[in-house]
Short mmCIF file of C-alpha atoms in Angstrom, two decimals:
data_model
loop_
_atom_site.label_atom_id
_atom_site.label_comp_id
_atom_site.label_asym_id
_atom_site.label_seq_id
_atom_site.Cartn_x
_atom_site.Cartn_y
_atom_site.Cartn_z
CA LYS A 1 11.11 -7.12 23.28
CA LYS A 2 8.25 -9.29 21.58
CA GLY A 3 4.49 -8.85 21.68
CA GLN A 4 1.39 -7.82 19.98
CA VAL A 5 -1.67 -5.43 20.81
CA LYS A 6 -4.97 -5.97 19.22
CA GLY A 7 -7.90 -3.82 18.90
CA LEU A 8 -6.96 -0.26 19.88
CA LYS A 9 -9.48 2.36 18.88
CA ALA A 10 -7.92 5.59 17.65
CA ARG A 11 -9.14 8.86 16.51
CA GLY A 12 -10.86 9.18 13.10
CA GLY A 13 -12.70 5.45 13.45
CA PHE A 14 -9.61 3.49 12.96
CA GLU A 15 -8.77 0.29 14.85
CA LEU A 16 -5.16 -0.59 15.07
CA SER A 17 -3.61 -3.90 16.04
CA PHE A 18 0.74 -3.85 16.53
CA GLU A 19 3.07 -6.67 16.38
CA TRP A 20 6.84 -5.98 17.34
CA ALA A 21 10.20 -8.08 17.79
CA ASP A 22 13.46 -6.87 19.25
CA GLY A 23 11.74 -3.66 20.22
CA GLN A 24 10.91 -2.86 16.56
CA LEU A 25 7.49 -2.58 14.76
CA LYS A 26 6.81 -5.51 12.36
CA THR A 27 3.56 -5.05 11.41
CA LEU A 28 0.74 -2.52 11.93
CA THR A 29 -2.94 -3.40 10.95
CA ILE A 30 -5.52 -0.57 10.59
CA LEU A 31 -9.12 -1.49 10.12
CA SER A 32 -10.77 1.99 8.69
CA THR A 33 -14.58 2.04 10.24
CA GLN A 34 -15.52 5.38 8.69
CA GLY A 35 -12.93 5.84 5.62
CA GLY A 36 -10.93 9.06 5.21
CA ASN A 37 -7.25 9.66 5.81
CA CYS A 38 -5.30 8.02 8.43
CA ARG A 39 -2.03 10.07 9.33
CA LEU A 40 0.88 8.02 10.81
CA ARG A 41 3.67 8.79 12.55
CA SER A 42 6.80 6.73 13.24
CA LEU A 43 10.41 6.64 14.39
CA THR A 44 11.29 4.36 11.76
CA PRO A 45 10.58 4.20 8.09
CA LEU A 46 7.11 2.36 7.07
CA ASN A 47 6.01 0.77 3.82
CA GLY A 48 2.83 -0.48 2.82
CA GLU A 49 0.23 -0.27 -0.38
CA GLY A 50 -1.12 3.44 -0.66
CA LEU A 51 1.35 4.78 2.14
CA LYS A 52 2.52 8.36 1.34
CA PRO A 53 4.41 11.03 2.95
CA ALA A 54 2.42 13.34 4.88
CA LYS A 55 1.83 16.96 3.32
CA GLY A 56 0.28 19.59 4.93
CA LEU A 57 -2.54 19.59 7.44
CA ASN A 58 -4.62 16.38 7.70
CA LYS A 59 -7.73 16.91 5.73
CA ASN A 60 -9.65 14.39 7.96
CA PRO A 61 -12.19 16.18 10.00
CA PHE A 62 -11.77 13.84 12.96
CA TYR A 63 -8.01 15.17 13.34
CA GLU A 64 -8.95 18.93 13.31
CA THR A 65 -7.38 20.73 16.37
CA VAL A 66 -8.96 23.62 18.30
CA PRO A 67 -6.86 26.53 18.44
CA THR A 68 -5.58 27.27 22.18
CA PRO A 69 -4.26 30.52 23.58
CA PRO A 70 -0.45 30.98 24.25
CA HIS A 71 0.83 29.04 27.26
CA ARG A 72 1.81 31.23 30.21
CA VAL A 73 4.86 30.15 32.19
CA SER A 74 5.38 31.58 35.81
CA ASP A 75 8.64 33.65 36.36
CA LYS A 76 9.19 31.49 39.15
CA ALA A 77 9.24 28.28 37.04
CA THR A 78 12.21 26.29 35.65
CA VAL A 79 11.61 25.29 32.10
CA THR A 80 13.85 22.71 30.80
CA PRO A 81 12.84 22.29 26.95
CA VAL A 82 12.15 18.84 25.72
CA THR A 83 13.17 18.09 22.02
CA PRO A 84 11.02 15.22 20.83
CA PRO A 85 12.70 12.61 18.55
CA ALA A 86 12.71 13.22 14.79
CA THR A 87 9.57 11.42 13.24
CA LEU A 88 8.35 10.13 9.84
CA GLU A 89 4.62 11.16 9.11
CA TYR A 90 2.74 9.03 6.46
CA ASP A 91 -0.83 9.58 5.15
CA LEU A 92 -3.02 6.48 4.10
CA GLN A 93 -6.20 7.19 2.03
CA THR A 94 -8.80 4.39 3.40
CA GLU A 95 -12.12 3.19 2.68
CA ALA A 96 -14.71 1.96 5.37
CA GLY A 97 -14.63 -1.37 6.07
CA VAL A 98 -11.24 -2.15 4.63
CA THR A 99 -8.07 -3.37 6.51
CA TYR A 100 -4.77 -2.25 5.68
CA SER A 101 -1.13 -3.51 6.62
CA VAL A 102 1.99 -1.26 7.02
CA HIS A 103 5.62 -2.85 7.91
CA SER A 104 8.72 -1.25 8.98
CA SER A 105 11.11 -1.19 6.44
CA LYS A 106 13.86 -1.89 8.68
#
C-alpha cells in the first residue's frame, strides 16, 4: 500500500522515481538525461509544471516504433479479447540535466 522506487531507467533517457501511498501514486520524479519530450501514461489524473495533454505521435525519436506485419492467429486458437483500462496521456517537454516533479491530482 505504501512505498517507493528510485532510479528506474526509462526509454528516452529518463530516470524515474515513484512514491505511492494507499495504492495510489503520490509523486513521480523525472530526471531528463538527454532532454526532449517525455510521454507519460496514467490511470489517474496528474498535475505538474509543464505537463500537457498528449496530442498525436510522440516527437521524441527514442519513442519511434518499428512497423510490424499484421499478426496471424491459428484457426485452432481460442482468443479472448482483452480491453485495457482507459488511461490519460501527458507530454512533458524536458531539458537535459533538469529534474521534474509530477503529482497525482487525486
